[in-house]
Short mmCIF file of C-alpha atoms in Angstrom, two decimals:
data_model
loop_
_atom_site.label_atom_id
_atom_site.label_comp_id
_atom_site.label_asym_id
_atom_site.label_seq_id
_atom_site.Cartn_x
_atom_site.Cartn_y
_atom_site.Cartn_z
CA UNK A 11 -78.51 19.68 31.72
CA UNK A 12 -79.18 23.41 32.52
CA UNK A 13 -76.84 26.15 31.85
CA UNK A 14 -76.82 29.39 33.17
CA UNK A 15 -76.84 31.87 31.00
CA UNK A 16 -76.79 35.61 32.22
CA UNK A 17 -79.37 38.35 30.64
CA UNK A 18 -78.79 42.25 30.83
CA UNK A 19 -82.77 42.38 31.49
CA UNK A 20 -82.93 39.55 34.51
CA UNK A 21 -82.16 40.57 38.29
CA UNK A 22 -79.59 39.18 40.26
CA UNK A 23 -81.71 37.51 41.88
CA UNK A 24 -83.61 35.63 39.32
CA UNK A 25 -80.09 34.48 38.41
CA UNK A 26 -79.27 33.09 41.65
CA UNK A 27 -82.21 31.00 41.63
CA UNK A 28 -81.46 29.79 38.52
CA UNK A 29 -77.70 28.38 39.84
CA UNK A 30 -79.65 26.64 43.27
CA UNK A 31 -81.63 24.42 40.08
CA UNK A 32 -78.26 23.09 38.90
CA UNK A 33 -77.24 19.96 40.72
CA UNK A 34 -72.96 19.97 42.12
CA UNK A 35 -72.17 18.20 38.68
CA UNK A 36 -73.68 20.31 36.40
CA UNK A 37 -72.73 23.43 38.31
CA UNK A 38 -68.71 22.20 38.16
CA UNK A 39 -69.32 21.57 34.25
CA UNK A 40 -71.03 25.19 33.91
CA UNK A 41 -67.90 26.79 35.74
CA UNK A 42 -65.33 24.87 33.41
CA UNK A 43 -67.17 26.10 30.17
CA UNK A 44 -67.28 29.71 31.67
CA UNK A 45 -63.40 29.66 32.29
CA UNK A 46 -63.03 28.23 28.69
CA UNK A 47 -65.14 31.38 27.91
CA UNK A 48 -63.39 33.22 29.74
CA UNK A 49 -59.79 32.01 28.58
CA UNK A 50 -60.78 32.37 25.12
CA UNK A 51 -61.80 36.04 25.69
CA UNK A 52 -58.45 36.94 27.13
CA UNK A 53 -55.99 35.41 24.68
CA UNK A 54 -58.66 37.49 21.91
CA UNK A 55 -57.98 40.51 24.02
CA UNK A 56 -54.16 40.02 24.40
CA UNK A 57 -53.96 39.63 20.29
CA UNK A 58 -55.76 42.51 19.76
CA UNK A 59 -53.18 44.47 22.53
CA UNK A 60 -50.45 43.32 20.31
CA UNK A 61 -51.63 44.91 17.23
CA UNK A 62 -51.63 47.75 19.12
CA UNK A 63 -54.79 48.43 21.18
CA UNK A 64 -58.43 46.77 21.56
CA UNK A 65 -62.04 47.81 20.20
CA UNK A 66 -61.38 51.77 19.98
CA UNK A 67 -58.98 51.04 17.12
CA UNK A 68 -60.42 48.43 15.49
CA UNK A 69 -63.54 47.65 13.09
CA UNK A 70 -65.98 44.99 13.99
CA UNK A 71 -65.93 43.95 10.12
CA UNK A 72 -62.16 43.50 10.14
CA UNK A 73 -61.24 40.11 10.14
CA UNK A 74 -59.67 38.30 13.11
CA UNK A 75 -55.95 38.21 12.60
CA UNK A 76 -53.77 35.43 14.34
CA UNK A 77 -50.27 35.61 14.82
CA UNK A 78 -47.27 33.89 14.32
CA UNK A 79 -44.57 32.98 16.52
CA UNK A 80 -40.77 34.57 15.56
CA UNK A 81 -37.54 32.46 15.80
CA UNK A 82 -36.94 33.77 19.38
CA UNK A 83 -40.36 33.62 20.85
CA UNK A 84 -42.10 37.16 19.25
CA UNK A 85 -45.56 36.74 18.47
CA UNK A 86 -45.51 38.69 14.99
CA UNK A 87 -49.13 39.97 13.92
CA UNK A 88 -49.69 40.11 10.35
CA UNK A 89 -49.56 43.53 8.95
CA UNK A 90 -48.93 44.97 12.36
CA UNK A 91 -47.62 48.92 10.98
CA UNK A 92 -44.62 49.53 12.80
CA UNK A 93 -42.81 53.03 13.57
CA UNK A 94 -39.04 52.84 14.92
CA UNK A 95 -37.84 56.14 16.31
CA UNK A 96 -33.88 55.70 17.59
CA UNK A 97 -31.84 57.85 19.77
CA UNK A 98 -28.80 57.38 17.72
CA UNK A 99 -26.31 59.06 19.92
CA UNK A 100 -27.49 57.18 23.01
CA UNK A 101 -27.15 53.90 21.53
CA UNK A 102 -23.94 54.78 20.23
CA UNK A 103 -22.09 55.09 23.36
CA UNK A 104 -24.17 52.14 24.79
CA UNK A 105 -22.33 49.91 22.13
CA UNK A 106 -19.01 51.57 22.31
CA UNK A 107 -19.00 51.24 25.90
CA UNK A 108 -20.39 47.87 26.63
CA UNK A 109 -18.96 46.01 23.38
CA UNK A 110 -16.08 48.47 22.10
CA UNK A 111 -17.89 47.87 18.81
CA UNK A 112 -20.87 49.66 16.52
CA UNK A 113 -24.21 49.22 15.88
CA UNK A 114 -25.12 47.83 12.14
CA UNK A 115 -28.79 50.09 11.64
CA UNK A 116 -29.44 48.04 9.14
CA UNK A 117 -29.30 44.21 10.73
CA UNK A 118 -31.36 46.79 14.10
CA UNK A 119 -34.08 47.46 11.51
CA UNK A 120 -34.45 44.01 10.33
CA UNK A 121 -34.32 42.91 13.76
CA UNK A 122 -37.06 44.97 15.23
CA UNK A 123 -39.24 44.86 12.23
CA UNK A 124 -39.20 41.26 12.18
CA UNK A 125 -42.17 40.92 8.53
CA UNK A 126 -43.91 43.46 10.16
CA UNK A 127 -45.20 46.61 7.84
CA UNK A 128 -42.77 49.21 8.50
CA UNK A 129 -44.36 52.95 8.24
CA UNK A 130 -41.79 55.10 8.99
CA UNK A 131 -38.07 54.63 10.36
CA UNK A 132 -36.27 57.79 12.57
CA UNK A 133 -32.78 58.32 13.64
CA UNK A 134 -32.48 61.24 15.57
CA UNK A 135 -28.98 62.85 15.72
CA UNK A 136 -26.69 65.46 17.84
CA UNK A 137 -24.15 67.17 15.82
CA UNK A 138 -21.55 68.84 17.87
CA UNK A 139 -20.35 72.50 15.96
CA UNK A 140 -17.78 71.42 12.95
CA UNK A 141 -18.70 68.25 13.44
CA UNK A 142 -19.32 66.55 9.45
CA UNK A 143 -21.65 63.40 9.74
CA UNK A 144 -22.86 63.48 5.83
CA UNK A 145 -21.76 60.33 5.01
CA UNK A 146 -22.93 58.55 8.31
CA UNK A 147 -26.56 60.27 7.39
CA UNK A 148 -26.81 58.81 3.74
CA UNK A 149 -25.89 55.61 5.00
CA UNK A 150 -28.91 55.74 7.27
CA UNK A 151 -30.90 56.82 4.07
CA UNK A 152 -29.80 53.80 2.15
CA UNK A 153 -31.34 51.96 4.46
CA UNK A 154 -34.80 53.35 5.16
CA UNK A 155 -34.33 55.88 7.76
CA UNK A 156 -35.06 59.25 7.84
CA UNK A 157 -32.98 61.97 10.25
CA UNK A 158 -33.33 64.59 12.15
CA UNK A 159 -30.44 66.42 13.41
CA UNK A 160 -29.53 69.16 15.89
CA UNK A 161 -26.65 71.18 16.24
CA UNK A 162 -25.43 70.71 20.32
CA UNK A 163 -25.79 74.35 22.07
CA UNK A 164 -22.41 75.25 24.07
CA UNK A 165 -23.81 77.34 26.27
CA UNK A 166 -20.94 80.39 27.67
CA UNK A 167 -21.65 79.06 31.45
CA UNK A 168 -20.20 75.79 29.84
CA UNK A 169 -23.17 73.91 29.93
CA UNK A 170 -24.78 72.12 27.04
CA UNK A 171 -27.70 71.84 25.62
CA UNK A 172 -29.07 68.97 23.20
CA UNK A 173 -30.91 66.29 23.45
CA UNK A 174 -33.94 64.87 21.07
CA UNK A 175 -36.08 63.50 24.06
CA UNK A 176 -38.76 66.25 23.04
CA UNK A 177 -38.79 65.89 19.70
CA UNK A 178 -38.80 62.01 19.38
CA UNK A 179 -42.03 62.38 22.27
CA UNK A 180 -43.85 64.62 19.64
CA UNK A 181 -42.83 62.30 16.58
CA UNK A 182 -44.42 59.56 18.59
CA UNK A 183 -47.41 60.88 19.48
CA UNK A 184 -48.07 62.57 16.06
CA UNK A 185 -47.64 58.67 14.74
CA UNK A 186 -49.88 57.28 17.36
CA UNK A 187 -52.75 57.39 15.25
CA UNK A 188 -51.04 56.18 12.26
CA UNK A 189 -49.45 53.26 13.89
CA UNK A 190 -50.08 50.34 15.91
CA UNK A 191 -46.74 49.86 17.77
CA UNK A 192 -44.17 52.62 18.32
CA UNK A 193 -40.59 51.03 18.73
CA UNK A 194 -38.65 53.33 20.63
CA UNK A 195 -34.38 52.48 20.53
CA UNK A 196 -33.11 54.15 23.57
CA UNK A 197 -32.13 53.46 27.29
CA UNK A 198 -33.38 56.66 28.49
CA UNK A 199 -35.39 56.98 31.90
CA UNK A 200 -36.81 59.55 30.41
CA UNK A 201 -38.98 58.34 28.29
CA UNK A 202 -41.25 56.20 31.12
CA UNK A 203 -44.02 58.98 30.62
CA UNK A 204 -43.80 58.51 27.06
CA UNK A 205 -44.50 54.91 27.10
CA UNK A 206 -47.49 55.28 29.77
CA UNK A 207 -49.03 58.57 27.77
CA UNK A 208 -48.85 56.16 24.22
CA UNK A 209 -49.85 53.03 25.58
CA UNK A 210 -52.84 55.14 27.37
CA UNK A 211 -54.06 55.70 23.80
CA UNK A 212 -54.06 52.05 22.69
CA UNK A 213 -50.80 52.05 20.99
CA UNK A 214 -48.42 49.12 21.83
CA UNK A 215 -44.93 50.59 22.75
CA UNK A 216 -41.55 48.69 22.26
CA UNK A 217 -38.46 49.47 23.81
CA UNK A 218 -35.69 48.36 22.08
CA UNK A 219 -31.57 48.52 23.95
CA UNK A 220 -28.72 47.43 25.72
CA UNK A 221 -30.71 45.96 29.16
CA UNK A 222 -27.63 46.65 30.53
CA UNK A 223 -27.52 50.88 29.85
CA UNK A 224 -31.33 50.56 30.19
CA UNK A 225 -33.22 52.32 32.89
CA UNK A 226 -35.08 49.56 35.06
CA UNK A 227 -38.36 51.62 34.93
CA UNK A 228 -38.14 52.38 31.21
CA UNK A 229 -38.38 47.85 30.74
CA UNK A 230 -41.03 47.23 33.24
CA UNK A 231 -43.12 50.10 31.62
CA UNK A 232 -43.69 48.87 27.98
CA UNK A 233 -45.69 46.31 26.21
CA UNK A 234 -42.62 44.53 25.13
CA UNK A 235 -38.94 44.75 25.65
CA UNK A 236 -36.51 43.69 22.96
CA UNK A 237 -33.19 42.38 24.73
CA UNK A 238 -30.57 43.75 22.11
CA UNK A 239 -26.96 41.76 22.40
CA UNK A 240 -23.79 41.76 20.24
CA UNK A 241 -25.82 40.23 17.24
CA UNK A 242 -26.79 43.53 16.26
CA UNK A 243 -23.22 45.16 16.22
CA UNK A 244 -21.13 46.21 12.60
CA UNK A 245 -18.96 43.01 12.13
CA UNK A 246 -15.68 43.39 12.89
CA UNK A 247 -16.04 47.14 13.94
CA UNK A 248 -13.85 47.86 17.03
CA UNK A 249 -12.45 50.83 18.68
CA UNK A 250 -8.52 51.06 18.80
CA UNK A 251 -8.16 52.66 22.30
CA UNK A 252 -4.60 54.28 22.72
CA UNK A 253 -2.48 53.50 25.64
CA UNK A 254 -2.33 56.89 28.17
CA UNK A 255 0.85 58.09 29.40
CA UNK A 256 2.03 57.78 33.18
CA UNK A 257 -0.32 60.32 34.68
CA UNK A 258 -2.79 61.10 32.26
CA UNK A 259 -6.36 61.43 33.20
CA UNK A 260 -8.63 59.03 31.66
CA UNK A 261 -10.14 60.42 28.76
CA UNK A 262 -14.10 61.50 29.12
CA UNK A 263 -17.07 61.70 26.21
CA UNK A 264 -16.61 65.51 26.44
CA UNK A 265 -13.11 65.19 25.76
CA UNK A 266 -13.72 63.15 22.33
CA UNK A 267 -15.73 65.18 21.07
CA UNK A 268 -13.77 68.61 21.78
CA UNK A 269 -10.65 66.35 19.62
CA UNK A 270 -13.26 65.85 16.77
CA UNK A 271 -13.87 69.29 16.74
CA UNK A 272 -10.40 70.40 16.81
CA UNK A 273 -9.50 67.69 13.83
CA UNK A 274 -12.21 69.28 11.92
CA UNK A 275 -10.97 72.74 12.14
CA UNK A 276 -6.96 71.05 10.99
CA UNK A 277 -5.95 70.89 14.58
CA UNK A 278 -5.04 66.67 14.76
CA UNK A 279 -4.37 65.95 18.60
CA UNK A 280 -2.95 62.65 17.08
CA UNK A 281 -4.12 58.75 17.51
CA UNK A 282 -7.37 58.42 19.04
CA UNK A 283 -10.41 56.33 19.39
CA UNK A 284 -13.18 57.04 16.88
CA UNK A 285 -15.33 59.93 17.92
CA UNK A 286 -18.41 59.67 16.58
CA UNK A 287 -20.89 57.33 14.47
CA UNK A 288 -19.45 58.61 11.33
CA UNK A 289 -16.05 58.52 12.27
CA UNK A 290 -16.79 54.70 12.72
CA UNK A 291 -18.08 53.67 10.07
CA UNK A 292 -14.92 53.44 7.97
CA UNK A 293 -17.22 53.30 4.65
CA UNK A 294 -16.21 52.92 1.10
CA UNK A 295 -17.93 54.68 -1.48
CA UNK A 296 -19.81 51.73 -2.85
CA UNK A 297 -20.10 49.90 0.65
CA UNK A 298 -24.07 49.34 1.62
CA UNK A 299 -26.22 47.75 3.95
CA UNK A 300 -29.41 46.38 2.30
CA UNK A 301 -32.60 45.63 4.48
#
């Protein structure tokens, strides 16, 4: 039998005449072994995606690395390095308000991680003025996060300023070269360019939240989208809601947050709902969450 196979120094044309020698059978059997080729080529090249981009960041003397499938379906590469970067205080409400409940950072590590090599772990926090979140923030550093906090700008207008999307888009990119898969742990819209300008580079991008509080674009724009449900909530963590009085408006974010501030300065407005991530945590001194 006579195969076919293509040169970078013979003409088009010389290959055409070498198909019209190959009789209907061994022409069918020819095109079968090319889509094996072919098939073979692709699932390389979808590995090598996962580990978080193709030939420009890889060696051709590292060895070929399979991977393994994860209880839910993940395909886990081995030794895949891993950055998570969460918005904490969008996640935060995204659990409050879907579940009434609290996110467990430790048991969202774990989750997202899943035996790969983690290289660096970021929670990113807003800190409203007089607003104490110490003990919420060494939690997070028991368990293998570092944070970055900003103080929220009241501006006199009434308007506020502070959010983290800049600085977690500069954290990622500065890890992009370090890294082969970013996780990012937000529902945010506004991270779409983010995802496109990282994946553009070869990285593999995650997005990791609530697909209900999750911006449609933000899922169909990264490599892989991790569905997060009430498995990754604080056990037994609810919010005790207080009933309003005949009349009352219904309470807002803003106004939460203004009662937390007055409670820090001595000013209790009496029972409410917890406030903020430290407020919730409800911590003993010796309480941890291992990874």
């Amino acid at each position: 039998m006579k195969y076919f196979s293509p040169s970078p120094h013979s003409s088009n044309g010389g290959r055409l005449n070498d198909l019209k020698d190959l009789s209907p059978d061994e022409l069918i059997s020819h095109v079968e072994e090319l889509e094996e080729q072919l098939d073979s080529l692709r699932r390389r090249h979808e590995i090598e995606l996962r580990r978080g981009g193709g030939e420009s960041r890889s060696s051709s003397s590292e060895p070929f690395t399979p991977t393994h499938t994860h209880a839910d379906g993940y395909d886990v590469v081995s030794h895949q390095r891993v950055a998570v970067l969460i918005d904490v205080q969008n996640m935060y409400y995204a659990a409050r308000n879907l579940y009434n409940s609290k996110l467990e950072f430790s048991k969202l590590l774990r989750f997202l991680i899943r035996g790969r090599q983690l290289s660096r772990a970021i929670a990113y926090i807003v800190e409203r003025p007089g607003m104490e979140q110490e003990k919420f923030v060494e939690v997070l550093r028991r368990n293998g996060y570092e944070v970055r906090k900003k103080i929220l700008i009241e501006r006199s207008d009434g308007s506020q300023k502070g959010d983290w999307d800049l600085g977690i888009a500069l954290d990622a990119v500065a890890l992009s070269d370090k890294v082969d898969a970013v996780v990012l742990v937000t529902g945010d819209g506004d991270f779409v360019n983010l995802v496109s300008f990282l994946m553009n580079r070869g990285v593999r991008v995650e997005i990791a939240s609530f697909p209900e509080t999750t911006a449609l674009e933000l899922i169909r724009s990264c490599s892989y989208y991790h569905r997060l449900n009430d498995k990754v909530l604080l056990s037994g963590a609810q919010f005790q809601e207080r009933e309003r009085t005949e009349g009352e408006p219904e309470r807002t974010e803003r106004h939460e947050e203004d009662d937390l501030v007055r409670e820090s300065r001595g000013r209790t407005p009496g029972p409410r709902p917890g406030r903020s991530p430290v407020d919730d945590l409800e911590l003993d001194d010796d309480d941890d969450f291992d990874l």
